[in-house]
Amino acid sequence: MTTTPTVEELEAQERRLVFSQFTYDDAWALGSLLVELARERRAPVAIDIHRAGQQLFHAALPGSTPDNDAWIARKRRVVERYGSASYLVGARHRAKGTTFEASSRLDPDTYAAHGGSFPLTLEGTGVIGAITVSGLPQLEDHNLVIEALEHFLS
């Protein structure tokens, strides 16, 4: 069983998982790595990489549905708005004894602070996009993205 990470642990992931560059080829390689990891687990996920408003990678694996694409869009919008992982944004609200839905005042049909979307951060620039997975429980979506980023950046 995976333990739930603290806000501090999630913030440390964001500080650590930073790119020196992020090209179209990097998006393809990172997305392909995520597909490989998901296939090994027979994970029924959809995977998306966006940079500066442009979709650079998308894959839907067996068992995923159009609903996963809707979740991807909602989670990605949280990253784009807050500049932090969707799971971290939700965790910050939970740490304050509330929920994102109750306290953000944002439409839950447009924004979802559920795990699975992580900022693509460029050294010296900041957040330039998001990498998102949908189809598993939210912590598993988040951890799959983290595993891929750690492998890719090592």
mmCIF file with all atom_site columns, C-alpha atoms in Angstrom:
data_model
loop_
_atom_site.group_PDB
_atom_site.id
_atom_site.type_symbol
_atom_site.label_atom_id
_atom_site.label_alt_id
_atom_site.label_comp_id
_atom_site.label_asym_id
_atom_site.label_entity_id
_atom_site.label_seq_id
_atom_site.pdbx_PDB_ins_code
_atom_site.Cartn_x
_atom_site.Cartn_y
_atom_site.Cartn_z
_atom_site.occupancy
_atom_site.B_iso_or_equiv
_atom_site.pdbx_formal_charge
_atom_site.auth_seq_id
_atom_site.auth_comp_id
_atom_site.auth_asym_id
_atom_site.auth_atom_id
_atom_site.pdbx_PDB_model_num
ATOM 1   C CA . MET A 1 1   ? 0.000   0.000  0.000   1.00 0.00 ? 1   MET A CA 1
ATOM 2   C CA . THR A 1 2   ? 1.276   3.441  -0.947  1.00 0.00 ? 2   THR A CA 1
ATOM 3   C CA . THR A 1 3   ? 1.310   6.055  1.775   1.00 0.00 ? 3   THR A CA 1
ATOM 4   C CA . THR A 1 4   ? -0.232  9.426  1.089   1.00 0.00 ? 4   THR A CA 1
ATOM 5   C CA . PRO A 1 5   ? 2.516   12.009 0.582   1.00 0.00 ? 5   PRO A CA 1
ATOM 6   C CA . THR A 1 6   ? 2.561   15.175 2.674   1.00 0.00 ? 6   THR A CA 1
ATOM 7   C CA . VAL A 1 7   ? 2.263   18.648 1.189   1.00 0.00 ? 7   VAL A CA 1
ATOM 8   C CA . GLU A 1 8   ? 5.998   19.080 1.887   1.00 0.00 ? 8   GLU A CA 1
ATOM 9   C CA . GLU A 1 9   ? 6.868   15.860 0.014   1.00 0.00 ? 9   GLU A CA 1
ATOM 10  C CA . LEU A 1 10  ? 4.732   16.931 -2.946  1.00 0.00 ? 10  LEU A CA 1
ATOM 11  C CA . GLU A 1 11  ? 6.368   20.374 -3.011  1.00 0.00 ? 11  GLU A CA 1
ATOM 12  C CA . ALA A 1 12  ? 9.805   18.691 -2.939  1.00 0.00 ? 12  ALA A CA 1
ATOM 13  C CA . GLN A 1 13  ? 8.830   16.651 -6.020  1.00 0.00 ? 13  GLN A CA 1
ATOM 14  C CA . GLU A 1 14  ? 8.061   19.865 -7.873  1.00 0.00 ? 14  GLU A CA 1
ATOM 15  C CA . ARG A 1 15  ? 11.384  21.438 -6.901  1.00 0.00 ? 15  ARG A CA 1
ATOM 16  C CA . ARG A 1 16  ? 13.293  18.319 -7.972  1.00 0.00 ? 16  ARG A CA 1
ATOM 17  C CA . LEU A 1 17  ? 11.548  17.424 -11.246 1.00 0.00 ? 17  LEU A CA 1
ATOM 18  C CA . VAL A 1 18  ? 12.611  20.347 -13.421 1.00 0.00 ? 18  VAL A CA 1
ATOM 19  C CA . PHE A 1 19  ? 13.738  20.336 -17.056 1.00 0.00 ? 19  PHE A CA 1
ATOM 20  C CA . SER A 1 20  ? 16.716  22.216 -18.540 1.00 0.00 ? 20  SER A CA 1
ATOM 21  C CA . GLN A 1 21  ? 14.821  22.108 -21.874 1.00 0.00 ? 21  GLN A CA 1
ATOM 22  C CA . PHE A 1 22  ? 11.590  20.581 -23.137 1.00 0.00 ? 22  PHE A CA 1
ATOM 23  C CA . THR A 1 23  ? 11.327  19.950 -26.875 1.00 0.00 ? 23  THR A CA 1
ATOM 24  C CA . TYR A 1 24  ? 8.799   18.198 -29.111 1.00 0.00 ? 24  TYR A CA 1
ATOM 25  C CA . ASP A 1 25  ? 11.131  15.184 -29.085 1.00 0.00 ? 25  ASP A CA 1
ATOM 26  C CA . ASP A 1 26  ? 11.224  15.256 -25.272 1.00 0.00 ? 26  ASP A CA 1
ATOM 27  C CA . ALA A 1 27  ? 7.414   15.215 -25.202 1.00 0.00 ? 27  ALA A CA 1
ATOM 28  C CA . TRP A 1 28  ? 7.371   12.187 -27.516 1.00 0.00 ? 28  TRP A CA 1
ATOM 29  C CA . ALA A 1 29  ? 10.033  10.333 -25.496 1.00 0.00 ? 29  ALA A CA 1
ATOM 30  C CA . LEU A 1 30  ? 8.409   11.121 -22.134 1.00 0.00 ? 30  LEU A CA 1
ATOM 31  C CA . GLY A 1 31  ? 4.929   10.241 -23.385 1.00 0.00 ? 31  GLY A CA 1
ATOM 32  C CA . SER A 1 32  ? 6.230   7.005  -24.897 1.00 0.00 ? 32  SER A CA 1
ATOM 33  C CA . LEU A 1 33  ? 7.910   6.133  -21.586 1.00 0.00 ? 33  LEU A CA 1
ATOM 34  C CA . LEU A 1 34  ? 4.603   6.672  -19.789 1.00 0.00 ? 34  LEU A CA 1
ATOM 35  C CA . VAL A 1 35  ? 2.825   4.436  -22.311 1.00 0.00 ? 35  VAL A CA 1
ATOM 36  C CA . GLU A 1 36  ? 5.449   1.732  -21.708 1.00 0.00 ? 36  GLU A CA 1
ATOM 37  C CA . LEU A 1 37  ? 5.066   1.966  -17.904 1.00 0.00 ? 37  LEU A CA 1
ATOM 38  C CA . ALA A 1 38  ? 1.266   1.904  -18.173 1.00 0.00 ? 38  ALA A CA 1
ATOM 39  C CA . ARG A 1 39  ? 1.291   -1.093 -20.534 1.00 0.00 ? 39  ARG A CA 1
ATOM 40  C CA . GLU A 1 40  ? 3.554   -3.039 -18.147 1.00 0.00 ? 40  GLU A CA 1
ATOM 41  C CA . ARG A 1 41  ? 0.875   -2.526 -15.467 1.00 0.00 ? 41  ARG A CA 1
ATOM 42  C CA . ARG A 1 42  ? -2.051  -3.036 -17.861 1.00 0.00 ? 42  ARG A CA 1
ATOM 43  C CA . ALA A 1 43  ? -3.237  0.358  -16.639 1.00 0.00 ? 43  ALA A CA 1
ATOM 44  C CA . PRO A 1 44  ? -6.388  1.599  -18.424 1.00 0.00 ? 44  PRO A CA 1
ATOM 45  C CA . VAL A 1 45  ? -5.168  5.182  -18.750 1.00 0.00 ? 45  VAL A CA 1
ATOM 46  C CA . ALA A 1 46  ? -5.096  8.106  -21.102 1.00 0.00 ? 46  ALA A CA 1
ATOM 47  C CA . ILE A 1 47  ? -1.897  10.184 -21.208 1.00 0.00 ? 47  ILE A CA 1
ATOM 48  C CA . ASP A 1 48  ? -1.506  13.800 -22.289 1.00 0.00 ? 48  ASP A CA 1
ATOM 49  C CA . ILE A 1 49  ? 1.362   16.287 -22.557 1.00 0.00 ? 49  ILE A CA 1
ATOM 50  C CA . HIS A 1 50  ? 0.646   19.964 -23.211 1.00 0.00 ? 50  HIS A CA 1
ATOM 51  C CA . ARG A 1 51  ? 3.144   22.815 -23.592 1.00 0.00 ? 51  ARG A CA 1
ATOM 52  C CA . ALA A 1 52  ? 2.112   26.447 -23.953 1.00 0.00 ? 52  ALA A CA 1
ATOM 53  C CA . GLY A 1 53  ? -1.446  25.530 -24.907 1.00 0.00 ? 53  GLY A CA 1
ATOM 54  C CA . GLN A 1 54  ? -0.455  22.948 -27.539 1.00 0.00 ? 54  GLN A CA 1
ATOM 55  C CA . GLN A 1 55  ? -1.033  19.222 -27.176 1.00 0.00 ? 55  GLN A CA 1
ATOM 56  C CA . LEU A 1 56  ? 2.320   17.568 -27.920 1.00 0.00 ? 56  LEU A CA 1
ATOM 57  C CA . PHE A 1 57  ? 1.403   13.992 -26.967 1.00 0.00 ? 57  PHE A CA 1
ATOM 58  C CA . HIS A 1 58  ? -1.745  11.958 -26.383 1.00 0.00 ? 58  HIS A CA 1
ATOM 59  C CA . ALA A 1 59  ? -2.341  8.246  -25.982 1.00 0.00 ? 59  ALA A CA 1
ATOM 60  C CA . ALA A 1 60  ? -5.336  6.212  -24.872 1.00 0.00 ? 60  ALA A CA 1
ATOM 61  C CA . LEU A 1 61  ? -4.654  2.673  -23.713 1.00 0.00 ? 61  LEU A CA 1
ATOM 62  C CA . PRO A 1 62  ? -7.102  -0.247 -23.644 1.00 0.00 ? 62  PRO A CA 1
ATOM 63  C CA . GLY A 1 63  ? -9.718  0.217  -20.945 1.00 0.00 ? 63  GLY A CA 1
ATOM 64  C CA . SER A 1 64  ? -9.573  4.003  -21.007 1.00 0.00 ? 64  SER A CA 1
ATOM 65  C CA . THR A 1 65  ? -12.669 5.945  -22.046 1.00 0.00 ? 65  THR A CA 1
ATOM 66  C CA . PRO A 1 66  ? -13.569 9.412  -23.333 1.00 0.00 ? 66  PRO A CA 1
ATOM 67  C CA . ASP A 1 67  ? -14.260 10.319 -19.700 1.00 0.00 ? 67  ASP A CA 1
ATOM 68  C CA . ASN A 1 68  ? -10.503 10.060 -19.039 1.00 0.00 ? 68  ASN A CA 1
ATOM 69  C CA . ASP A 1 69  ? -9.915  12.827 -21.586 1.00 0.00 ? 69  ASP A CA 1
ATOM 70  C CA . ALA A 1 70  ? -12.407 15.028 -19.731 1.00 0.00 ? 70  ALA A CA 1
ATOM 71  C CA . TRP A 1 71  ? -10.570 14.336 -16.445 1.00 0.00 ? 71  TRP A CA 1
ATOM 72  C CA . ILE A 1 72  ? -7.245  15.147 -18.133 1.00 0.00 ? 72  ILE A CA 1
ATOM 73  C CA . ALA A 1 73  ? -8.555  18.536 -19.221 1.00 0.00 ? 73  ALA A CA 1
ATOM 74  C CA . ARG A 1 74  ? -9.954  19.336 -15.754 1.00 0.00 ? 74  ARG A CA 1
ATOM 75  C CA . LYS A 1 75  ? -6.745  18.304 -13.944 1.00 0.00 ? 75  LYS A CA 1
ATOM 76  C CA . ARG A 1 76  ? -4.520  20.112 -16.472 1.00 0.00 ? 76  ARG A CA 1
ATOM 77  C CA . ARG A 1 77  ? -6.485  23.349 -15.963 1.00 0.00 ? 77  ARG A CA 1
ATOM 78  C CA . VAL A 1 78  ? -5.616  23.189 -12.238 1.00 0.00 ? 78  VAL A CA 1
ATOM 79  C CA . VAL A 1 79  ? -1.895  22.962 -13.100 1.00 0.00 ? 79  VAL A CA 1
ATOM 80  C CA . GLU A 1 80  ? -2.222  25.815 -15.586 1.00 0.00 ? 80  GLU A CA 1
ATOM 81  C CA . ARG A 1 81  ? -4.085  28.025 -13.086 1.00 0.00 ? 81  ARG A CA 1
ATOM 82  C CA . TYR A 1 82  ? -2.066  27.271 -9.929  1.00 0.00 ? 82  TYR A CA 1
ATOM 83  C CA . GLY A 1 83  ? 1.341   26.305 -11.363 1.00 0.00 ? 83  GLY A CA 1
ATOM 84  C CA . SER A 1 84  ? 1.367   23.217 -9.133  1.00 0.00 ? 84  SER A CA 1
ATOM 85  C CA . ALA A 1 85  ? 0.493   19.544 -9.442  1.00 0.00 ? 85  ALA A CA 1
ATOM 86  C CA . SER A 1 86  ? -3.228  18.850 -9.345  1.00 0.00 ? 86  SER A CA 1
ATOM 87  C CA . TYR A 1 87  ? -2.687  16.422 -6.445  1.00 0.00 ? 87  TYR A CA 1
ATOM 88  C CA . LEU A 1 88  ? -0.705  19.045 -4.492  1.00 0.00 ? 88  LEU A CA 1
ATOM 89  C CA . VAL A 1 89  ? -3.430  21.672 -4.984  1.00 0.00 ? 89  VAL A CA 1
ATOM 90  C CA . GLY A 1 90  ? -6.003  19.240 -3.608  1.00 0.00 ? 90  GLY A CA 1
ATOM 91  C CA . ALA A 1 91  ? -3.678  18.242 -0.738  1.00 0.00 ? 91  ALA A CA 1
ATOM 92  C CA . ARG A 1 92  ? -3.190  21.892 0.275   1.00 0.00 ? 92  ARG A CA 1
ATOM 93  C CA . HIS A 1 93  ? -6.949  22.304 0.593   1.00 0.00 ? 93  HIS A CA 1
ATOM 94  C CA . ARG A 1 94  ? -7.306  19.045 2.544   1.00 0.00 ? 94  ARG A CA 1
ATOM 95  C CA . ALA A 1 95  ? -4.487  20.149 4.893   1.00 0.00 ? 95  ALA A CA 1
ATOM 96  C CA . LYS A 1 96  ? -6.598  23.238 5.693   1.00 0.00 ? 96  LYS A CA 1
ATOM 97  C CA . GLY A 1 97  ? -9.573  21.034 6.563   1.00 0.00 ? 97  GLY A CA 1
ATOM 98  C CA . THR A 1 98  ? -11.552 21.827 3.428   1.00 0.00 ? 98  THR A CA 1
ATOM 99  C CA . THR A 1 99  ? -11.808 20.668 -0.163  1.00 0.00 ? 99  THR A CA 1
ATOM 100 C CA . PHE A 1 100 ? -10.794 22.267 -3.423  1.00 0.00 ? 100 PHE A CA 1
ATOM 101 C CA . GLU A 1 101 ? -14.406 22.105 -4.595  1.00 0.00 ? 101 GLU A CA 1
ATOM 102 C CA . ALA A 1 102 ? -15.696 23.888 -1.466  1.00 0.00 ? 102 ALA A CA 1
ATOM 103 C CA . SER A 1 103 ? -13.090 26.625 -1.225  1.00 0.00 ? 103 SER A CA 1
ATOM 104 C CA . SER A 1 104 ? -11.765 27.364 -4.727  1.00 0.00 ? 104 SER A CA 1
ATOM 105 C CA . ARG A 1 105 ? -15.063 28.750 -6.053  1.00 0.00 ? 105 ARG A CA 1
ATOM 106 C CA . LEU A 1 106 ? -14.171 27.216 -9.437  1.00 0.00 ? 106 LEU A CA 1
ATOM 107 C CA . ASP A 1 107 ? -16.550 25.152 -11.559 1.00 0.00 ? 107 ASP A CA 1
ATOM 108 C CA . PRO A 1 108 ? -15.893 21.452 -10.796 1.00 0.00 ? 108 PRO A CA 1
ATOM 109 C CA . ASP A 1 109 ? -16.885 20.610 -14.371 1.00 0.00 ? 109 ASP A CA 1
ATOM 110 C CA . THR A 1 110 ? -13.892 22.701 -15.510 1.00 0.00 ? 110 THR A CA 1
ATOM 111 C CA . TYR A 1 111 ? -11.307 22.164 -12.721 1.00 0.00 ? 111 TYR A CA 1
ATOM 112 C CA . ALA A 1 112 ? -10.386 19.012 -10.776 1.00 0.00 ? 112 ALA A CA 1
ATOM 113 C CA . ALA A 1 113 ? -7.707  19.055 -8.079  1.00 0.00 ? 113 ALA A CA 1
ATOM 114 C CA . HIS A 1 114 ? -7.314  15.278 -8.299  1.00 0.00 ? 114 HIS A CA 1
ATOM 115 C CA . GLY A 1 115 ? -3.973  13.557 -8.761  1.00 0.00 ? 115 GLY A CA 1
ATOM 116 C CA . GLY A 1 116 ? -2.511  12.938 -12.173 1.00 0.00 ? 116 GLY A CA 1
ATOM 117 C CA . SER A 1 117 ? -1.426  16.258 -13.669 1.00 0.00 ? 117 SER A CA 1
ATOM 118 C CA . PHE A 1 118 ? 2.061   17.582 -12.969 1.00 0.00 ? 118 PHE A CA 1
ATOM 119 C CA . PRO A 1 119 ? 3.681   20.828 -14.100 1.00 0.00 ? 119 PRO A CA 1
ATOM 120 C CA . LEU A 1 120 ? 6.363   20.799 -16.764 1.00 0.00 ? 120 LEU A CA 1
ATOM 121 C CA . THR A 1 121 ? 8.789   23.258 -15.228 1.00 0.00 ? 121 THR A CA 1
ATOM 122 C CA . LEU A 1 122 ? 11.716  24.737 -17.141 1.00 0.00 ? 122 LEU A CA 1
ATOM 123 C CA . GLU A 1 123 ? 14.794  25.996 -15.266 1.00 0.00 ? 123 GLU A CA 1
ATOM 124 C CA . GLY A 1 124 ? 14.860  29.784 -15.254 1.00 0.00 ? 124 GLY A CA 1
ATOM 125 C CA . THR A 1 125 ? 11.408  30.021 -16.852 1.00 0.00 ? 125 THR A CA 1
ATOM 126 C CA . GLY A 1 126 ? 8.831   28.290 -14.671 1.00 0.00 ? 126 GLY A CA 1
ATOM 127 C CA . VAL A 1 127 ? 5.817   26.202 -15.594 1.00 0.00 ? 127 VAL A CA 1
ATOM 128 C CA . ILE A 1 128 ? 5.465   25.788 -19.369 1.00 0.00 ? 128 ILE A CA 1
ATOM 129 C CA . GLY A 1 129 ? 2.908   23.000 -19.513 1.00 0.00 ? 129 GLY A CA 1
ATOM 130 C CA . ALA A 1 130 ? 1.597   19.841 -17.908 1.00 0.00 ? 130 ALA A CA 1
ATOM 131 C CA . ILE A 1 131 ? 1.880   16.080 -18.150 1.00 0.00 ? 131 ILE A CA 1
ATOM 132 C CA . THR A 1 132 ? -1.316  14.279 -17.188 1.00 0.00 ? 132 THR A CA 1
ATOM 133 C CA . VAL A 1 133 ? -2.548  10.724 -16.637 1.00 0.00 ? 133 VAL A CA 1
ATOM 134 C CA . SER A 1 134 ? -6.150  9.652  -15.996 1.00 0.00 ? 134 SER A CA 1
ATOM 135 C CA . GLY A 1 135 ? -7.678  6.254  -15.394 1.00 0.00 ? 135 GLY A CA 1
ATOM 136 C CA . LEU A 1 136 ? -6.389  5.034  -12.021 1.00 0.00 ? 136 LEU A CA 1
ATOM 137 C CA . PRO A 1 137 ? -7.156  6.185  -8.470  1.00 0.00 ? 137 PRO A CA 1
ATOM 138 C CA . GLN A 1 138 ? -5.763  9.716  -8.109  1.00 0.00 ? 138 GLN A CA 1
ATOM 139 C CA . LEU A 1 139 ? -2.633  8.858  -6.088  1.00 0.00 ? 139 LEU A CA 1
ATOM 140 C CA . GLU A 1 140 ? -1.755  6.096  -8.575  1.00 0.00 ? 140 GLU A CA 1
ATOM 141 C CA . ASP A 1 141 ? -2.198  8.537  -11.499 1.00 0.00 ? 141 ASP A CA 1
ATOM 142 C CA . HIS A 1 142 ? 0.109   10.988 -9.690  1.00 0.00 ? 142 HIS A CA 1
ATOM 143 C CA . ASN A 1 143 ? 2.703   8.335  -8.848  1.00 0.00 ? 143 ASN A CA 1
ATOM 144 C CA . LEU A 1 144 ? 2.788   7.034  -12.435 1.00 0.00 ? 144 LEU A CA 1
ATOM 145 C CA . VAL A 1 145 ? 3.620   10.533 -13.684 1.00 0.00 ? 145 VAL A CA 1
ATOM 146 C CA . ILE A 1 146 ? 6.278   10.959 -10.968 1.00 0.00 ? 146 ILE A CA 1
ATOM 147 C CA . GLU A 1 147 ? 7.870   7.612  -11.810 1.00 0.00 ? 147 GLU A CA 1
ATOM 148 C CA . ALA A 1 148 ? 8.090   8.553  -15.497 1.00 0.00 ? 148 ALA A CA 1
ATOM 149 C CA . LEU A 1 149 ? 9.535   12.008 -14.746 1.00 0.00 ? 149 LEU A CA 1
ATOM 150 C CA . GLU A 1 150 ? 12.128  10.608 -12.328 1.00 0.00 ? 150 GLU A CA 1
ATOM 151 C CA . HIS A 1 151 ? 13.216  8.023  -14.884 1.00 0.00 ? 151 HIS A CA 1
ATOM 152 C CA . PHE A 1 152 ? 13.253  10.520 -17.755 1.00 0.00 ? 152 PHE A CA 1
ATOM 153 C CA . LEU A 1 153 ? 15.209  13.191 -15.865 1.00 0.00 ? 153 LEU A CA 1
ATOM 154 C CA . SER A 1 154 ? 17.790  10.796 -14.372 1.00 0.00 ? 154 SER A CA 1
#
